[in-house]
CSV table of C-alpha atoms in Angstrom, one decimal:
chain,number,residue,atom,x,y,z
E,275,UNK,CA,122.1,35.1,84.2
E,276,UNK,CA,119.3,37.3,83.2
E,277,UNK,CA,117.7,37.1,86.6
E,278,UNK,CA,121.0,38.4,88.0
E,279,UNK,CA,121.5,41.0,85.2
E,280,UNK,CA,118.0,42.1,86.1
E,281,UNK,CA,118.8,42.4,89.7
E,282,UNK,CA,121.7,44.1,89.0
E,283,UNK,CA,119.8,46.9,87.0
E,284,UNK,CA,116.8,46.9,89.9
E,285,UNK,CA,119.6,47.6,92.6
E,286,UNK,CA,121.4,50.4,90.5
E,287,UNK,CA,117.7,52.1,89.7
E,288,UNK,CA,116.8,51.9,93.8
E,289,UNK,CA,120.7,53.5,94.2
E,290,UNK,CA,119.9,56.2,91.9
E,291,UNK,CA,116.7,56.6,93.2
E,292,UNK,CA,118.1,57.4,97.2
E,293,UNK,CA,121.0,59.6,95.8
E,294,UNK,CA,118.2,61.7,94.0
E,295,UNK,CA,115.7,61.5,97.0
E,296,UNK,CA,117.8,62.5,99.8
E,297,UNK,CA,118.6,66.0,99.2
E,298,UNK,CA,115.2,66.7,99.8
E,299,UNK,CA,115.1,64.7,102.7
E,300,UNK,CA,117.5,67.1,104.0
E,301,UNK,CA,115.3,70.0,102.8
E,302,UNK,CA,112.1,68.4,104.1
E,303,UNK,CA,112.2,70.2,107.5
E,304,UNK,CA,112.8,73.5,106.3
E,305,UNK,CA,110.3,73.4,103.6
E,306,UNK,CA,108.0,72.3,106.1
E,307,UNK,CA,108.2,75.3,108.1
E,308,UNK,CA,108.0,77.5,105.2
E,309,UNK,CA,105.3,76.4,103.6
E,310,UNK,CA,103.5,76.5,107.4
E,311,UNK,CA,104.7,79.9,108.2
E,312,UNK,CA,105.4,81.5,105.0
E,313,UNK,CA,103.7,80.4,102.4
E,314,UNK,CA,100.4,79.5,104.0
E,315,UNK,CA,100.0,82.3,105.8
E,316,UNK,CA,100.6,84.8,102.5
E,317,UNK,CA,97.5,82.6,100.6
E,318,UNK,CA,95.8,83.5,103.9
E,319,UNK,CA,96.6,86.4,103.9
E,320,UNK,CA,95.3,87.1,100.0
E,321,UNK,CA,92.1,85.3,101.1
E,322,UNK,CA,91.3,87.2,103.7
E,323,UNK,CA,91.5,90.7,101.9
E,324,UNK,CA,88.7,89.9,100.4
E,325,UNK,CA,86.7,89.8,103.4
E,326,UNK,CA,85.8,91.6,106.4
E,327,UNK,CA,86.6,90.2,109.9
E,328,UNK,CA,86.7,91.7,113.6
E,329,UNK,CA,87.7,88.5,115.1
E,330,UNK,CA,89.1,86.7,112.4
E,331,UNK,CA,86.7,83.8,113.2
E,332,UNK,CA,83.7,85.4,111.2
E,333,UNK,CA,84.1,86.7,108.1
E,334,UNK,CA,82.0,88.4,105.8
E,335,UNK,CA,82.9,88.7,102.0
E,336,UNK,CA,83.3,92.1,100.8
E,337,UNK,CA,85.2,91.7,97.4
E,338,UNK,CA,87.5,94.7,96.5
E,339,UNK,CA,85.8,97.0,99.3
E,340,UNK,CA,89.0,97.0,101.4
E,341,UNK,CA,91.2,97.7,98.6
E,342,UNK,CA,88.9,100.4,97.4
E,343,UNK,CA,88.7,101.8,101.3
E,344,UNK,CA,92.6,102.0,101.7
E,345,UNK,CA,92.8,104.0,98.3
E,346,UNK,CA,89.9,106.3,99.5
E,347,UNK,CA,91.8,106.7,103.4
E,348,UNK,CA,92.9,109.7,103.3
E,349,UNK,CA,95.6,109.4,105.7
E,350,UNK,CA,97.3,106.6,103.1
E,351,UNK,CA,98.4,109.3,100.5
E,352,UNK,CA,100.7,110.7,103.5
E,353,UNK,CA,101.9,107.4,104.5
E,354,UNK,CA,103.0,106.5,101.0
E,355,UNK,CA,105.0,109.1,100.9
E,356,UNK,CA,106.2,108.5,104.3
E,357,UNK,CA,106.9,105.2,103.0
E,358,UNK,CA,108.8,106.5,100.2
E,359,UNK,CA,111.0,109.3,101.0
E,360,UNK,CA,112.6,106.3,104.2
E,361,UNK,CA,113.2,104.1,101.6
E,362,UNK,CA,115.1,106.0,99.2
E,363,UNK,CA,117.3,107.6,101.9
E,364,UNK,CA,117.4,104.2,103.7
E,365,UNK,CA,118.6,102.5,100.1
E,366,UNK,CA,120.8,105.3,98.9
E,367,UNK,CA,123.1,105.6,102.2
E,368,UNK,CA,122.8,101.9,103.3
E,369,UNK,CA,124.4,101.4,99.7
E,370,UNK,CA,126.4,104.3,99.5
E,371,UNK,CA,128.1,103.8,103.1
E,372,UNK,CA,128.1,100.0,103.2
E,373,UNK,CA,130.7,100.5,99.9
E,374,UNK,CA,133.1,103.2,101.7
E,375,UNK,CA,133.2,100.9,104.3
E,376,UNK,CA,134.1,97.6,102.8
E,377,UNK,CA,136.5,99.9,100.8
E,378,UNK,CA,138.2,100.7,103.9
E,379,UNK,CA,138.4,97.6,105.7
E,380,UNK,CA,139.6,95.3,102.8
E,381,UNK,CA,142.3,97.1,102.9
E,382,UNK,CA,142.6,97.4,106.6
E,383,UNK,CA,145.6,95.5,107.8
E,384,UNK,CA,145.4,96.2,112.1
E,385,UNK,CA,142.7,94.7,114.2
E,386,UNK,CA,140.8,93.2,110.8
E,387,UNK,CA,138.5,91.4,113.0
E,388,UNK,CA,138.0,93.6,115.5
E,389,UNK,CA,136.8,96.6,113.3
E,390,UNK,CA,134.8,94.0,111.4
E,391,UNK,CA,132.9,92.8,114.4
E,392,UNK,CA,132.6,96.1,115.4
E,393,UNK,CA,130.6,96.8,112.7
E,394,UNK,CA,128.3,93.8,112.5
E,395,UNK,CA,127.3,94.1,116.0
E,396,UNK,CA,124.7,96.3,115.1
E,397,UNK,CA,123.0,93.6,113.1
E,398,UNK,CA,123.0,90.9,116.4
E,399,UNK,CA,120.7,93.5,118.4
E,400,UNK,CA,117.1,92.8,118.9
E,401,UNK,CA,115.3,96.3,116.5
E,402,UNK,CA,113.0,96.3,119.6
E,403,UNK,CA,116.4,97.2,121.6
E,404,UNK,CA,117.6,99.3,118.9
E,405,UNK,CA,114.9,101.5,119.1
E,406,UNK,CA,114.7,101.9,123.2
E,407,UNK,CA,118.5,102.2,122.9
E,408,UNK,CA,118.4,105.5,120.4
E,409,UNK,CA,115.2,107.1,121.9
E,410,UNK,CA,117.5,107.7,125.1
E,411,UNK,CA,120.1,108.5,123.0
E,412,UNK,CA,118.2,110.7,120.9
E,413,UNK,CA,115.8,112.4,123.6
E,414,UNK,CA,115.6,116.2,123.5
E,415,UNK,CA,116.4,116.8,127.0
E,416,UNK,CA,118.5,114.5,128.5
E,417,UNK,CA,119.6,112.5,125.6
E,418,UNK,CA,123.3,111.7,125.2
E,419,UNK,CA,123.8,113.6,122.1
E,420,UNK,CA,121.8,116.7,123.0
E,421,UNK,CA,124.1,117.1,126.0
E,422,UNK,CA,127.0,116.7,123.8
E,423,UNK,CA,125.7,119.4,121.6
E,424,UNK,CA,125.1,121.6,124.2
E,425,UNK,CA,128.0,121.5,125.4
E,426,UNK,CA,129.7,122.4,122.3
E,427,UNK,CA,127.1,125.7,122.2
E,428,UNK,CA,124.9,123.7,119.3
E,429,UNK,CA,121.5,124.0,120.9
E,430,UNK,CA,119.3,120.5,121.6
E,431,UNK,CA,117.5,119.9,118.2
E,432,UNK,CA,114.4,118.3,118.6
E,433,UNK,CA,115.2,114.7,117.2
E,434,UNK,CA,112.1,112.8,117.8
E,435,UNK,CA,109.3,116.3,118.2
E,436,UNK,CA,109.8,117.5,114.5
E,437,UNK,CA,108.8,115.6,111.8
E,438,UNK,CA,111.8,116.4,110.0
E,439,UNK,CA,114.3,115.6,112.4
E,440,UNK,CA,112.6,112.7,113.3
E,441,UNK,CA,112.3,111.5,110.0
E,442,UNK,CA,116.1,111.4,109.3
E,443,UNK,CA,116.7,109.6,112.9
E,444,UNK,CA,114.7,106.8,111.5
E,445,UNK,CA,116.7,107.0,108.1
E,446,UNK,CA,120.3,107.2,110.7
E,447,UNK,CA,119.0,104.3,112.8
E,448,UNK,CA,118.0,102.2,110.2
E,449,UNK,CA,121.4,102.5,108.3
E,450,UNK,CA,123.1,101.9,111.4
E,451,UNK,CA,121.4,98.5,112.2
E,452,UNK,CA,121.4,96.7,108.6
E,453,UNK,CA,125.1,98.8,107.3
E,454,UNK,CA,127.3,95.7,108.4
E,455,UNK,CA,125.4,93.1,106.9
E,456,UNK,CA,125.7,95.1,103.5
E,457,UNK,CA,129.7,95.7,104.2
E,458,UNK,CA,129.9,92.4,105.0
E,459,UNK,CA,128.2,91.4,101.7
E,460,UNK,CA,130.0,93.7,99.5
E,461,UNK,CA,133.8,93.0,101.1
E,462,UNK,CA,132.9,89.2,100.6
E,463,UNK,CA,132.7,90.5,96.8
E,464,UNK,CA,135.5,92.7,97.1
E,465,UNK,CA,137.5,89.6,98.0
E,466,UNK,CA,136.5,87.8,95.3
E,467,UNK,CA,138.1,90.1,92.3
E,468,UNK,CA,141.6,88.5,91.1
E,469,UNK,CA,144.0,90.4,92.9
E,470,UNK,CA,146.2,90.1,89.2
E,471,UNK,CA,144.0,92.6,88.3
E,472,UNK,CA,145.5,95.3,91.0
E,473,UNK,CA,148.6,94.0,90.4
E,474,UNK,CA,148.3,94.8,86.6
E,475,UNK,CA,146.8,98.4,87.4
E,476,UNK,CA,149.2,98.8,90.0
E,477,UNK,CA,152.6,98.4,87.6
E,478,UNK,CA,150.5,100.5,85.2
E,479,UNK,CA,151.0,103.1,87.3
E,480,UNK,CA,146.8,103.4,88.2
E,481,UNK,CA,146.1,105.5,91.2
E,482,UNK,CA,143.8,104.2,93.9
E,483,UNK,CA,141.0,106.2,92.1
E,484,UNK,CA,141.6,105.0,89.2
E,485,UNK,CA,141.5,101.4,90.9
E,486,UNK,CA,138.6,101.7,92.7
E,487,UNK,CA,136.4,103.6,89.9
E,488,UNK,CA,137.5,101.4,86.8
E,489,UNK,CA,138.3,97.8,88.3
E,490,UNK,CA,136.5,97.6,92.0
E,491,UNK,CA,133.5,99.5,91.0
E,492,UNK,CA,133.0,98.0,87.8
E,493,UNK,CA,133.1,94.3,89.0
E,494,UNK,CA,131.3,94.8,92.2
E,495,UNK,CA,128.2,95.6,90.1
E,496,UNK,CA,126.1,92.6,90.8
E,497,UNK,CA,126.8,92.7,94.4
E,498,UNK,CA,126.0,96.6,94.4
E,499,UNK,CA,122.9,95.0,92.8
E,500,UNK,CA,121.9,92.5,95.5
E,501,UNK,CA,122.6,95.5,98.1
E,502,UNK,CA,119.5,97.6,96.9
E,503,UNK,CA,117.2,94.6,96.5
E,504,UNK,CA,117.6,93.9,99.7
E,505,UNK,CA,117.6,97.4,101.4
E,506,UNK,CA,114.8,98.3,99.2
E,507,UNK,CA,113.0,95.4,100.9
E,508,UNK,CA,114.3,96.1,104.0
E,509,UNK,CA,113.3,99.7,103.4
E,510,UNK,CA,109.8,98.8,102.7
E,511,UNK,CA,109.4,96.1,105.3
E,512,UNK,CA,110.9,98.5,108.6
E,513,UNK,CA,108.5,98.6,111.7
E,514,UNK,CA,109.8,97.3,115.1
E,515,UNK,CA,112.4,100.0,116.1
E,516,UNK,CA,111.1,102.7,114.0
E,517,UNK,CA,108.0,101.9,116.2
E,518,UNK,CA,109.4,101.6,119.9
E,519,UNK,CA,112.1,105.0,118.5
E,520,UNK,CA,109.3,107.2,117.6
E,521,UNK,CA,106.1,105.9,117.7
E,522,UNK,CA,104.9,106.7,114.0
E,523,UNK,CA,105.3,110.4,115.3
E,524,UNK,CA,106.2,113.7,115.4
E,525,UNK,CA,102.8,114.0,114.0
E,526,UNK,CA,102.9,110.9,111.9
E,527,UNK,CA,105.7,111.9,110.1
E,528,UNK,CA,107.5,108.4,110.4
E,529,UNK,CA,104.5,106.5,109.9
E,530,UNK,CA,105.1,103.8,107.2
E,531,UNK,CA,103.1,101.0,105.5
E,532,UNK,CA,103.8,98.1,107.9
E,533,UNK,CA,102.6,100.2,110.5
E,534,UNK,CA,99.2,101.3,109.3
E,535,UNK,CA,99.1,97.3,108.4
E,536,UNK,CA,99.6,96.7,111.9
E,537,UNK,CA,97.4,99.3,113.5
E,538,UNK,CA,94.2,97.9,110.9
E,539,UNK,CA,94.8,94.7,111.9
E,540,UNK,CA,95.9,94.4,115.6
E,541,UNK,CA,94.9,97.7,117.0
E,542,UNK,CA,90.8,98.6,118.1
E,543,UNK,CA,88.5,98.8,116.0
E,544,UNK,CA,90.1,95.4,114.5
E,545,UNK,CA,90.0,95.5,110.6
E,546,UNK,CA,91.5,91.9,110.0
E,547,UNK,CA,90.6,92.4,105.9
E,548,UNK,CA,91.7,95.7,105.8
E,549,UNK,CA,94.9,95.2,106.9
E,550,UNK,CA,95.4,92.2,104.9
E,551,UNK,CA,94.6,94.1,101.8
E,552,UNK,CA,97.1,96.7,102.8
E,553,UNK,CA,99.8,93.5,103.3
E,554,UNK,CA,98.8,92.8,100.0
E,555,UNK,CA,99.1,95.8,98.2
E,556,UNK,CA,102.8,96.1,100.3
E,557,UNK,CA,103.8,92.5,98.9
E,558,UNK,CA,102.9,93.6,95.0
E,559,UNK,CA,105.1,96.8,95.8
E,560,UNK,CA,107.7,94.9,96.7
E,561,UNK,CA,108.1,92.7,94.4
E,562,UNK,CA,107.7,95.7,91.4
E,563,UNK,CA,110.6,97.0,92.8
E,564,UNK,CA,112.6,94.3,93.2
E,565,UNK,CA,111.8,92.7,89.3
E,566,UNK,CA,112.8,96.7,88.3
E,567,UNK,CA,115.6,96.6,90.0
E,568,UNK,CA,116.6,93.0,89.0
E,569,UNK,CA,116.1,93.9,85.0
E,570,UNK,CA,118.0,97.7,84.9
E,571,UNK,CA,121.0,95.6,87.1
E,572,UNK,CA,120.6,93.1,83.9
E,573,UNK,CA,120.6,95.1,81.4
E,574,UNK,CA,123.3,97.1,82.7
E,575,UNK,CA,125.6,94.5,82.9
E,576,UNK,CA,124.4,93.3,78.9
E,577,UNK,CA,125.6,96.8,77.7
């Protein structure tokens, strides 16, 4: 009897012991390939800052000296900015836009999933593409929307020739690819708030104002809140088709972070350390602004 009991107990232990193991079974594979592609590479990546490579087969240990040479470029200081004045128009009307939007088609009633689609196509193109696509668009001469201008007696602004201009196409073009994954986001939060709660305001006699400012607004908070981490980060982290839609140019003017990382470490003379510090220095950014972000949504909500 105690044998049995004893096998009984063995049996429900190795049971217990599968049921716990085999979710990460399931996870095995992915983890796998982020730990080989992701997280590898960053410790790589933080290794190598700390040395100087032309190769990246011979390395030569410098300490801080990269750090200390990317603070003392002086082409950095206008990158930064660069870097900063995209992101905060990127964030504000990626946000700002991505809410009138999944304001309008929650309540949209015809062709629901054909406006919808419509507006997350965008997000299914290759950036590469993007950027091809809106330099035609875009070009001063015999671009699509010059000729439209032109003909309406506006002139033929210079989109992608002054650094203005060409600034604010990368802002435009960079909203226009990532705006329907945030709509998408925030109507999936939209249509989570108890429609009792429109119901109620409704047979209070609430405008739609008043709906949207004290109810929809209100509760959409947290969501709002996932929207800037993530264009803040996407903000931070754009390249490809800023790269293939101007180039870094008119005169450096769109030049931002990833790209200088990119030009230190894959363009001649090869600075493999260099631009590893400078991926470095972009992943503590980051992950400042995120943490800020992620503590004023917090304490927001606590108040």
């Amino acid at each position: 009897m105690k044998t049995s009991t004893t096998e009984v107990n063995r049996r429900r232990q190795y049971r217990n012991w599968r049921r716990r193991l085999t979710p990460y079974l399931f996870l095995a594979p992915n983890l796998l390939i982020f730990l080989t592609f992701i997280i590898w590479p960053a410790i790589r990546g933080i290794y190598i800052s700390f040395f100087d490579s032309i190769d990246g087969i011979t390395f030569t240990y410098v300490g801080t000296g990269n750090y200390k040479a990317i603070f003392s470029d002086p082409t950095v200081a206008s990158i930064a900015k660069n870097t900063a004045t995209y992101v905060v128009f990127y964030m504000f009307f990626s946000t700002l836009l991505a809410l009138i939007f999944a304001l309008v088609l929650n309540e949209q009633r015809f062709m629901r999933g054909f406006f919808r689609a419509i507006i997350f196509l965008p997000v299914m193109l290759s950036p590469v593409v993007v950027g091809l696509i809106w330099n035609d668009v875009l070009d001063r001469k015999v671009g699509p929307l010059n000729t439209f201008l032109e003909a309406l007696g506006g002139g033929s602004p210079g989109w992608l020739v002054e650094p203005p201009l060409g600034m604010l196409a990368a802002v435009f073009v960079g909203t226009w690819v990532h705006l329907g994954f945030y709509t998408i986001i925030l109507l999936a939060g939209l249509q989570g708030i108890d429609r009792s709660l429109f119901e109620a305001a409704a047979i209070d006699g609430a405008t739609r104002w008043q709906i949207n400012k004290l109810i929809i607004l209100p509760l959409l908070k947290p969501t709002t809140l996932i929207i800037i981490i993530l264009s803040t980060i996407h903000g931070f982290q754009s390249f490809d088709f800023i790269y293939t839609l101007t180039g870094g140019g008119p005169l450096g003017a769109t030049t931002l972070i990833v790209q200088y990382i990119y030009e230190r470490a894959f363009q001649i003379p090869i600075q493999y350390g260099l631009g590893s510090a400078a991926g470095v220095i972009l992943f503590l950014i980051i992950f400042a602004f995120t943490a800020m972000n992620f503590v004023v949504g917090r304490k927001r909500d606590a108040v």
